[in-house]
mmCIF file of C-alpha atoms and ligand atoms in Angstrom:
data_model
loop_
_atom_site.group_PDB
_atom_site.id
_atom_site.type_symbol
_atom_site.label_atom_id
_atom_site.label_comp_id
_atom_site.label_asym_id
_atom_site.label_seq_id
_atom_site.Cartn_x
_atom_site.Cartn_y
_atom_site.Cartn_z
ATOM 1 C CA UNK A 6 116.424 122.712 125.882
ATOM 2 C CA UNK A 7 116.542 125.960 127.873
ATOM 3 C CA UNK A 8 113.788 126.527 130.419
ATOM 4 C CA UNK A 9 112.928 129.845 132.049
ATOM 5 C CA UNK A 10 111.797 129.043 135.613
ATOM 6 C CA UNK A 11 109.622 131.263 137.794
ATOM 7 C CA UNK A 12 109.073 130.780 141.545
ATOM 8 C CA UNK A 13 106.805 132.818 143.849
ATOM 9 C CA UNK A 14 105.146 130.303 146.190
ATOM 10 C CA UNK A 15 106.172 131.846 149.519
ATOM 11 C CA UNK A 16 108.627 134.577 150.473
ATOM 12 C CA UNK A 17 111.210 134.481 147.664
ATOM 13 C CA UNK A 18 110.612 135.779 144.155
ATOM 14 C CA UNK A 19 112.948 134.007 141.758
ATOM 15 C CA UNK A 20 113.626 133.664 138.029
ATOM 16 C CA UNK A 21 116.259 131.480 136.327
ATOM 17 C CA UNK A 22 117.232 129.820 133.067
ATOM 18 C CA UNK A 23 118.464 126.213 133.184
ATOM 19 C CA UNK A 24 119.683 124.119 130.269
ATOM 20 C CA UNK A 25 118.610 120.461 129.959
ATOM 21 C CA UNK A 26 117.627 120.312 133.617
ATOM 22 C CA UNK A 27 121.239 120.452 134.785
ATOM 23 C CA UNK A 28 123.110 123.671 133.949
ATOM 24 C CA UNK A 29 122.132 126.996 135.523
ATOM 25 C CA UNK A 30 122.695 129.736 132.924
ATOM 26 C CA UNK A 31 121.210 132.615 134.932
ATOM 27 C CA UNK A 32 119.498 132.847 138.309
ATOM 28 C CA UNK A 33 118.087 135.738 140.324
ATOM 29 C CA UNK A 34 116.385 135.674 143.726
ATOM 30 C CA UNK A 35 114.750 138.491 145.635
ATOM 31 C CA UNK A 36 114.206 137.571 149.289
ATOM 32 C CA UNK A 37 111.406 139.137 151.288
ATOM 33 C CA UNK A 38 113.025 138.350 154.645
ATOM 34 C CA UNK A 39 113.696 142.012 155.533
ATOM 35 C CA UNK A 40 110.024 142.844 154.853
ATOM 36 C CA UNK A 41 108.486 140.004 156.901
ATOM 37 C CA UNK A 42 110.989 140.289 159.774
ATOM 38 C CA UNK A 43 108.972 143.296 160.962
ATOM 39 C CA UNK A 44 105.979 141.007 161.603
ATOM 40 C CA UNK A 45 107.819 137.925 162.887
ATOM 41 C CA UNK A 46 106.643 135.739 159.989
ATOM 42 C CA UNK A 47 105.383 135.716 156.407
ATOM 43 C CA UNK A 48 102.315 137.954 155.873
ATOM 44 C CA UNK A 49 100.609 136.476 152.766
ATOM 45 C CA UNK A 50 99.122 139.729 151.422
ATOM 46 C CA UNK A 51 102.450 141.534 151.766
ATOM 47 C CA UNK A 52 104.218 138.577 150.132
ATOM 48 C CA UNK A 53 101.934 138.802 147.071
ATOM 49 C CA UNK A 54 102.565 142.520 146.663
ATOM 50 C CA UNK A 55 106.319 142.092 147.043
ATOM 51 C CA UNK A 56 106.315 139.351 144.376
ATOM 52 C CA UNK A 57 104.449 141.674 142.050
ATOM 53 C CA UNK A 58 106.997 144.439 142.613
ATOM 54 C CA UNK A 59 110.006 142.178 142.036
ATOM 55 C CA UNK A 60 109.059 139.770 139.266
ATOM 56 C CA UNK A 61 109.478 141.963 136.151
ATOM 57 C CA UNK A 62 112.881 143.321 137.154
ATOM 58 C CA UNK A 63 114.176 139.860 138.055
ATOM 59 C CA UNK A 64 113.026 138.531 134.682
ATOM 60 C CA UNK A 65 114.689 141.435 132.862
ATOM 61 C CA UNK A 66 117.954 140.730 134.687
ATOM 62 C CA UNK A 67 117.844 137.026 133.825
ATOM 63 C CA UNK A 68 116.958 137.703 130.189
ATOM 64 C CA UNK A 69 119.814 140.216 129.919
ATOM 65 C CA UNK A 70 122.198 137.327 130.679
ATOM 66 C CA UNK A 71 120.310 134.631 128.805
ATOM 67 C CA UNK A 72 117.813 135.998 126.264
ATOM 68 C CA UNK A 73 117.045 132.689 124.520
ATOM 69 C CA UNK A 74 114.831 130.049 126.059
ATOM 70 C CA UNK A 75 112.422 127.394 124.775
ATOM 71 C CA UNK A 76 109.705 127.093 127.412
ATOM 72 C CA UNK A 77 108.455 128.667 130.650
ATOM 73 C CA UNK A 78 108.148 126.631 133.861
ATOM 74 C CA UNK A 79 106.303 128.098 136.818
ATOM 75 C CA UNK A 80 105.526 126.940 140.352
ATOM 76 C CA UNK A 81 101.755 126.495 140.195
ATOM 77 C CA UNK A 82 101.269 124.591 143.497
ATOM 78 C CA UNK A 83 101.379 124.231 146.469
ATOM 79 C CA UNK A 84 101.954 127.481 148.408
ATOM 80 C CA UNK A 85 100.353 130.766 149.432
ATOM 81 C CA UNK A 86 97.616 131.220 146.858
ATOM 82 C CA UNK A 87 98.068 134.978 146.339
ATOM 83 C CA UNK A 88 101.820 134.537 146.035
ATOM 84 C CA UNK A 89 101.489 131.651 143.558
ATOM 85 C CA UNK A 90 99.026 133.642 141.442
ATOM 86 C CA UNK A 91 101.622 136.352 140.829
ATOM 87 C CA UNK A 92 104.070 133.857 139.309
ATOM 88 C CA UNK A 93 101.404 131.924 137.410
ATOM 89 C CA UNK A 94 99.813 135.111 136.013
ATOM 90 C CA UNK A 95 103.194 136.473 134.967
ATOM 91 C CA UNK A 96 104.229 133.167 133.362
ATOM 92 C CA UNK A 97 100.959 132.949 131.429
ATOM 93 C CA UNK A 98 101.401 136.495 130.140
ATOM 94 C CA UNK A 99 104.938 135.733 129.049
ATOM 95 C CA UNK A 100 103.878 132.467 127.402
ATOM 96 C CA UNK A 101 101.148 134.268 125.489
ATOM 97 C CA UNK A 102 103.409 137.134 124.422
ATOM 98 C CA UNK A 103 106.293 134.898 123.336
ATOM 99 C CA UNK A 104 104.161 131.970 122.106
ATOM 100 C CA UNK A 105 106.334 129.603 124.145
ATOM 101 C CA UNK A 106 105.013 126.491 125.922
ATOM 102 C CA UNK A 107 104.002 126.702 129.582
ATOM 103 C CA UNK A 108 104.978 124.021 132.111
ATOM 104 C CA UNK A 109 103.358 123.905 135.565
ATOM 105 C CA UNK A 110 105.727 122.646 138.280
ATOM 106 C CA UNK A 111 104.929 121.289 141.744
ATOM 107 C CA UNK A 112 107.078 123.244 144.208
ATOM 108 C CA UNK A 113 108.215 120.158 146.129
ATOM 109 C CA UNK A 114 109.160 118.336 142.927
ATOM 110 C CA UNK A 115 111.296 121.414 142.278
ATOM 111 C CA UNK A 116 113.015 121.031 145.642
ATOM 112 C CA UNK A 117 113.899 117.431 144.757
ATOM 113 C CA UNK A 118 115.199 118.568 141.342
ATOM 114 C CA UNK A 119 117.672 120.901 143.095
ATOM 115 C CA UNK A 120 119.691 117.695 143.547
ATOM 116 C CA UNK A 121 120.148 117.413 139.736
ATOM 117 C CA UNK A 122 121.755 120.863 139.727
ATOM 118 C CA UNK A 123 124.138 119.927 142.540
ATOM 119 C CA UNK A 124 124.977 116.360 141.457
ATOM 120 C CA UNK A 125 125.611 116.040 137.736
ATOM 121 C CA UNK A 126 125.373 112.253 137.559
ATOM 122 C CA UNK A 127 122.421 111.729 139.889
ATOM 123 C CA UNK A 128 119.492 109.936 138.268
ATOM 124 C CA UNK A 129 116.367 108.264 139.659
ATOM 125 C CA UNK A 130 115.504 105.803 141.141
ATOM 126 C CA UNK A 131 116.202 107.119 144.649
ATOM 127 C CA UNK A 132 114.601 107.761 148.018
ATOM 128 C CA UNK A 133 114.050 111.433 148.851
ATOM 129 C CA UNK A 134 113.226 113.339 152.004
ATOM 130 C CA UNK A 135 111.706 116.805 151.554
ATOM 131 C CA UNK A 136 111.889 119.007 154.647
ATOM 132 C CA UNK A 137 110.570 122.503 154.086
ATOM 133 C CA UNK A 138 108.582 125.173 155.899
ATOM 134 C CA UNK A 139 105.249 123.647 154.924
ATOM 135 C CA UNK A 140 106.020 119.987 154.228
ATOM 136 C CA UNK A 141 107.929 117.008 155.582
ATOM 137 C CA UNK A 142 107.768 113.799 153.592
ATOM 138 C CA UNK A 143 109.670 110.730 152.510
ATOM 139 C CA UNK A 144 109.293 109.745 148.876
ATOM 140 C CA UNK A 145 110.112 106.963 146.510
ATOM 141 C CA UNK A 146 111.222 108.528 143.213
ATOM 142 C CA UNK A 147 111.420 105.797 140.544
ATOM 143 C CA UNK A 148 111.753 108.289 137.668
ATOM 144 C CA UNK A 149 111.897 112.057 137.105
ATOM 145 C CA UNK A 150 108.135 112.620 137.213
ATOM 146 C CA UNK A 151 106.823 109.860 139.493
ATOM 147 C CA UNK A 152 106.720 110.535 143.225
ATOM 148 C CA UNK A 153 105.113 108.126 145.674
ATOM 149 C CA UNK A 154 104.687 109.265 149.249
ATOM 150 C CA UNK A 155 105.983 106.734 151.760
ATOM 151 C CA UNK A 156 105.206 108.909 154.775
ATOM 152 C CA UNK A 157 104.767 112.476 155.916
ATOM 153 C CA UNK A 158 103.999 114.686 158.837
ATOM 154 C CA UNK A 159 100.659 114.294 160.559
ATOM 155 C CA UNK A 160 100.755 117.818 161.968
ATOM 156 C CA UNK A 161 103.518 120.453 161.757
ATOM 157 C CA UNK A 162 106.261 120.428 159.134
ATOM 158 C CA UNK A 163 109.844 120.290 160.419
ATOM 159 C CA UNK A 164 110.593 123.834 159.215
ATOM 160 C CA UNK A 165 107.391 125.100 160.781
ATOM 161 C CA UNK A 166 108.493 123.595 164.118
ATOM 162 C CA UNK A 167 111.883 125.340 163.801
ATOM 163 C CA UNK A 168 110.091 128.627 163.081
ATOM 164 C CA UNK A 169 107.694 128.262 166.036
ATOM 165 C CA UNK A 170 110.442 127.299 168.482
ATOM 166 C CA UNK A 171 112.498 130.287 167.321
ATOM 167 C CA UNK A 172 109.527 132.548 168.081
ATOM 168 C CA UNK A 173 108.892 130.966 171.505
ATOM 169 C CA UNK A 174 112.484 131.404 172.660
ATOM 170 C CA UNK A 175 112.624 134.919 171.241
ATOM 171 C CA UNK A 176 114.923 134.407 168.267
ATOM 172 C CA UNK A 177 112.466 135.713 165.652
ATOM 173 C CA UNK A 178 112.069 135.094 161.905
ATOM 174 C CA UNK A 179 113.427 133.309 159.916
ATOM 175 C CA UNK A 180 113.509 130.650 162.598
ATOM 176 C CA UNK A 181 115.536 127.779 161.156
ATOM 177 C CA UNK A 182 118.872 129.560 160.657
ATOM 178 C CA UNK A 183 118.510 131.361 164.017
ATOM 179 C CA UNK A 184 117.839 128.130 165.920
ATOM 180 C CA UNK A 185 120.858 126.568 164.195
ATOM 181 C CA UNK A 186 123.081 129.501 165.219
ATOM 182 C CA UNK A 187 121.868 129.362 168.837
ATOM 183 C CA UNK A 188 122.292 125.563 168.910
ATOM 184 C CA UNK A 189 126.005 125.895 168.080
ATOM 185 C CA UNK A 190 126.807 126.966 171.654
ATOM 186 C CA UNK A 191 124.191 124.777 173.385
ATOM 187 C CA UNK A 192 124.213 121.295 174.886
ATOM 188 C CA UNK A 193 122.096 118.939 172.748
ATOM 189 C CA UNK A 194 121.659 116.586 175.714
ATOM 190 C CA UNK A 195 120.539 119.263 178.177
ATOM 191 C CA UNK A 196 116.771 118.727 177.760
ATOM 192 C CA UNK A 197 115.187 115.414 176.693
ATOM 193 C CA UNK A 198 112.483 116.455 174.201
ATOM 194 C CA UNK A 199 110.070 113.736 172.981
ATOM 195 C CA UNK A 200 110.373 111.837 169.697
ATOM 196 C CA UNK A 201 107.207 110.347 168.205
ATOM 197 C CA UNK A 202 106.970 107.017 166.356
ATOM 198 C CA UNK A 203 103.909 105.545 164.664
ATOM 199 C CA UNK A 204 103.457 101.778 164.635
ATOM 200 C CA UNK A 205 101.224 101.715 161.538
ATOM 201 C CA UNK A 206 103.584 103.750 159.379
ATOM 202 C CA UNK A 207 107.247 103.998 160.378
ATOM 203 C CA UNK A 208 107.754 106.820 157.833
ATOM 204 C CA UNK A 209 105.194 109.215 159.335
ATOM 205 C CA UNK A 210 106.296 112.171 161.443
ATOM 206 C CA UNK A 211 104.770 114.326 164.170
ATOM 207 C CA UNK A 212 106.471 117.496 165.325
ATOM 208 C CA UNK A 213 103.661 119.146 167.321
ATOM 209 C CA UNK A 214 104.639 117.165 170.457
ATOM 210 C CA UNK A 215 108.232 118.374 170.504
ATOM 211 C CA UNK A 216 107.058 121.921 169.749
ATOM 212 C CA UNK A 217 104.566 121.811 172.662
ATOM 213 C CA UNK A 218 107.263 120.367 174.932
ATOM 214 C CA UNK A 219 109.484 123.347 174.110
ATOM 215 C CA UNK A 220 106.600 125.774 174.780
ATOM 216 C CA UNK A 221 105.868 124.070 178.151
ATOM 217 C CA UNK A 222 109.533 124.108 179.084
ATOM 218 C CA UNK A 223 109.790 127.825 178.335
ATOM 219 C CA UNK A 224 106.549 128.680 180.212
ATOM 220 C CA UNK A 225 107.721 126.677 183.225
ATOM 221 C CA UNK A 226 111.019 128.523 183.308
ATOM 222 C CA UNK A 227 109.235 131.876 182.942
ATOM 223 C CA UNK A 228 106.820 131.085 185.799
ATOM 224 C CA UNK A 229 109.743 130.251 188.066
ATOM 225 C CA UNK A 230 111.428 133.486 187.010
ATOM 226 C CA UNK A 231 114.346 131.555 185.544
ATOM 227 C CA UNK A 232 116.285 132.663 182.475
ATOM 228 C CA UNK A 233 115.585 130.493 179.412
ATOM 229 C CA UNK A 234 118.742 128.622 178.357
ATOM 230 C CA UNK A 235 118.146 129.496 174.679
ATOM 231 C CA UNK A 236 121.225 127.721 173.333
ATOM 232 C CA UNK A 237 120.426 124.498 175.221
ATOM 233 C CA UNK A 238 116.756 124.583 174.138
ATOM 234 C CA UNK A 239 117.817 125.193 170.514
ATOM 235 C CA UNK A 240 120.441 122.416 170.583
ATOM 236 C CA UNK A 241 118.188 119.865 172.338
ATOM 237 C CA UNK A 242 115.229 120.639 170.071
ATOM 238 C CA UNK A 243 117.425 120.414 166.941
ATOM 239 C CA UNK A 244 118.811 117.087 168.097
ATOM 240 C CA UNK A 245 115.330 115.613 168.719
ATOM 241 C CA UNK A 246 114.001 116.748 165.308
ATOM 242 C CA UNK A 247 117.102 115.842 163.293
ATOM 243 C CA UNK A 248 117.428 112.416 164.919
ATOM 244 C CA UNK A 249 113.895 111.454 163.967
ATOM 245 C CA UNK A 250 114.341 112.770 160.405
ATOM 246 C CA UNK A 251 117.587 110.830 160.054
ATOM 247 C CA UNK A 252 116.171 107.617 161.504
ATOM 248 C CA UNK A 253 113.136 107.540 159.214
ATOM 249 C CA UNK A 254 115.002 108.609 156.081
ATOM 250 C CA UNK A 255 117.545 105.845 156.637
ATOM 251 C CA UNK A 256 114.843 103.296 157.320
ATOM 252 C CA UNK A 257 113.115 104.197 154.043
ATOM 253 C CA UNK A 258 116.320 104.345 151.992
ATOM 254 C CA UNK A 259 117.372 100.932 153.302
ATOM 255 C CA UNK A 260 113.952 99.385 152.649
ATOM 256 C CA UNK A 261 113.689 100.894 149.134
ATOM 257 C CA UNK A 262 117.092 99.518 148.270
ATOM 258 C CA UNK A 263 118.107 102.124 145.658
ATOM 259 C CA UNK A 264 121.245 102.914 147.661
ATOM 260 C CA UNK A 265 120.631 106.651 147.107
ATOM 261 C CA UNK A 266 119.093 109.244 149.442
ATOM 262 C CA UNK A 267 118.309 112.792 148.288
ATOM 263 C CA UNK A 268 117.707 115.519 150.867
ATOM 264 C CA UNK A 269 115.695 118.558 149.784
ATOM 265 C CA UNK A 270 113.964 121.692 151.098
ATOM 266 C CA UNK A 271 114.833 124.643 153.327
ATOM 267 C CA UNK A 272 115.617 122.517 156.401
ATOM 268 C CA UNK A 273 118.233 120.633 154.334
ATOM 269 C CA UNK A 274 120.460 123.628 155.148
ATOM 270 C CA UNK A 275 120.524 122.572 158.799
ATOM 271 C CA UNK A 276 124.054 121.629 159.856
ATOM 272 C CA UNK A 277 122.945 119.120 162.503
ATOM 273 C CA UNK A 278 120.695 117.295 160.027
ATOM 274 C CA UNK A 279 123.385 117.234 157.337
ATOM 275 C CA UNK A 280 125.981 115.842 159.762
ATOM 276 C CA UNK A 281 123.629 113.195 161.177
ATOM 277 C CA UNK A 282 122.576 112.016 157.712
ATOM 278 C CA UNK A 283 126.165 111.933 156.456
ATOM 279 C CA UNK A 284 127.165 109.808 159.385
ATOM 280 C CA UNK A 285 124.196 107.430 159.110
ATOM 281 C CA UNK A 286 124.523 107.050 155.312
ATOM 282 C CA UNK A 287 128.238 106.292 155.643
ATOM 283 C CA UNK A 288 127.473 103.567 158.139
ATOM 284 C CA UNK A 289 124.743 102.029 155.953
ATOM 285 C CA UNK A 290 126.636 102.421 152.649
ATOM 286 C CA UNK A 291 123.964 104.665 151.165
ATOM 287 C CA UNK A 292 125.029 107.507 148.854
ATOM 288 C CA UNK A 293 123.732 110.775 150.249
ATOM 289 C CA UNK A 294 122.943 113.671 147.891
ATOM 290 C CA UNK A 295 122.861 116.933 149.827
ATOM 291 C CA UNK A 296 121.941 120.170 148.060
ATOM 292 C CA UNK A 297 124.417 123.045 148.317
ATOM 293 C CA UNK A 298 123.273 125.613 150.872
ATOM 294 C CA UNK A 299 122.181 127.952 148.083
ATOM 295 C CA UNK A 300 119.996 125.210 146.598
ATOM 296 C CA UNK A 301 118.199 124.331 149.855
ATOM 297 C CA UNK A 302 115.910 127.354 149.978
ATOM 298 C CA UNK A 303 113.398 128.438 147.378
ATOM 299 C CA UNK A 304 114.867 129.361 143.980
ATOM 300 C CA UNK A 305 113.778 129.274 140.355
ATOM 301 C CA UNK A 306 116.634 127.132 139.015
ATOM 302 C CA UNK A 307 115.149 124.080 140.744
ATOM 303 C CA UNK A 308 111.753 124.861 139.161
ATOM 304 C CA UNK A 309 113.344 125.151 135.716
ATOM 305 C CA UNK A 310 115.235 121.878 136.305
ATOM 306 C CA UNK A 311 112.074 119.960 137.176
ATOM 307 C CA UNK A 312 110.260 121.825 134.388
ATOM 308 C CA UNK A 313 112.668 120.248 131.897
ATOM 309 C CA UNK A 314 111.765 116.727 133.020
ATOM 310 C CA UNK A 315 108.033 117.573 133.112
ATOM 311 C CA UNK A 316 108.387 118.853 129.532
ATOM 312 C CA UNK A 317 110.115 115.623 128.444
ATOM 313 C CA UNK A 318 107.118 113.773 129.904
ATOM 314 C CA UNK A 319 104.736 116.041 127.936
ATOM 315 C CA UNK A 320 103.298 117.766 131.012
ATOM 316 C CA UNK A 321 102.418 121.123 129.485
ATOM 317 C CA UNK A 322 99.596 123.478 130.485
ATOM 318 C CA UNK A 323 97.259 125.689 128.492
ATOM 319 C CA UNK A 324 96.707 129.352 129.287
ATOM 320 C CA UNK A 325 93.815 128.534 131.635
ATOM 321 C CA UNK A 326 96.347 127.181 134.164
ATOM 322 C CA UNK A 327 95.384 128.120 137.719
ATOM 323 C CA UNK A 328 97.378 128.124 140.951
ATOM 324 C CA UNK A 329 96.441 125.715 143.750
ATOM 325 C CA UNK A 330 97.314 126.232 147.428
ATOM 326 C CA UNK A 331 97.236 122.500 148.184
ATOM 327 C CA UNK A 332 98.101 119.631 145.855
ATOM 328 C CA UNK A 333 99.799 116.269 146.491
ATOM 329 C CA UNK A 334 103.272 115.797 145.019
ATOM 330 C CA UNK A 335 102.145 112.474 143.556
ATOM 331 C CA UNK A 336 99.633 114.270 141.302
ATOM 332 C CA UNK A 337 102.304 116.679 140.074
HETATM 333 O O1 KG4 B 410 111.889 125.168 151.319
HETATM 334 P P1 KG4 B 410 111.794 126.486 151.984
HETATM 335 O O2 KG4 B 410 112.776 127.561 151.627
HETATM 336 O O3 KG4 B 410 110.361 127.090 151.799
HETATM 337 C C1 KG4 B 410 109.231 126.275 151.756
HETATM 338 O O4 KG4 B 410 108.959 125.699 150.677
HETATM 339 O O5 KG4 B 410 108.609 126.124 152.826
HETATM 340 O O6 KG4 B 410 111.881 126.177 153.542
HETATM 341 C C2 KG4 B 410 111.820 127.186 154.505
HETATM 342 C C3 KG4 B 410 111.967 126.540 155.864
HETATM 343 C C4 KG4 B 410 111.680 127.507 156.994
HETATM 344 O O7 KG4 B 410 110.813 126.892 157.907
HETATM 345 C C5 KG4 B 410 113.059 127.745 157.580
HETATM 346 O O8 KG4 B 410 113.027 128.070 158.953
HETATM 347 C C6 KG4 B 410 113.730 126.411 157.340
HETATM 348 O O9 KG4 B 410 113.316 126.061 156.044
HETATM 349 N N1 KG4 B 410 115.199 126.519 157.411
HETATM 350 C C7 KG4 B 410 115.948 125.874 158.329
HETATM 351 C C8 KG4 B 410 117.285 126.300 158.111
HETATM 352 N N2 KG4 B 410 117.302 127.165 157.051
HETATM 353 C C9 KG4 B 410 116.003 127.283 156.635
HETATM 354 N N3 KG4 B 410 115.594 125.037 159.305
HETATM 355 C C10 KG4 B 410 116.579 124.566 160.100
HETATM 356 N N4 KG4 B 410 117.887 124.929 159.964
HETATM 357 C C11 KG4 B 410 118.283 125.773 158.987
HETATM 358 N N5 KG4 B 410 119.575 126.114 158.868
HETATM 359 ZN ZN1 ZN B 411 110.225 125.608 149.274
#
């Protein structure tokens, strides 16, 4: 079964065709990074307009490579509402015109499904950690369309913290890759930033404390007229965040006992996080499934991949499908 996937939840417009949830036949992405860089972050209204400008051409390019498909999967939630509406509206129009079935896909389920495109033999059950710009959560995934949340962030998402720290130390947007680059030449032990644990739920995260600690550190240095050691701040912050992510993911994977840990989302591209998880999983004999760098960020192939499994489960939508800015992954 060939699924045409459409993604427009944030700052990438993307269209792809994937066969049987595993083989990418065509994939196109148009990034809005150059547009939003001007403003230091994603401007929702501008994002919506840019999606609208890009979506038809991207679809034409994908259909030129792969004209035949059986159903249309679209990211319907969660995300920037105006941005989501562009993809959902376009997908509904296409479904109506072609009389093909429409499959709504939860964006974070899509991120998890990126693992199926990178690891041919991977199948649920597994433990997954999704670390993106808007979400940080640890999940039990017993089958392709069941997601139970073991824990999540109580305030900022990990990617959001990377983006804010990048802004505070003057690295700009997009923050994650810039903090990683700066961290390469810094000392991760230079500044002891705090790590938060919750007694009631060992799988919950909080990143606002470490973010505030970075802000205070930078303000202090500025008040004293000292230069900010950007590389050391970036490396120490990255270490604090990645250590806590690694610790909790390992704790969950060990407790769940599936022996498999899937990492997903934009922050999965982070080199420090990948290295720490590889090391920890090796030690605990857990198989780690990392997405390729291209599959970490938003793309439509992952939406088409999850769309395939949603279709197998009969999760189709009618043409009154609406986008939703917020929706739990467990609801789907
Ligand atoms: O999954 P994604 O592409 O979009 C959302 O669904 O949110 O994630 C984007 C997030 C941004 O916060 C970005 O700064 C972060 O992923 N990110 C990284 C890296 N590359 C992207 N964070 C840390 N290190 C990276 N190398
Ligand atoms: Zn995403």
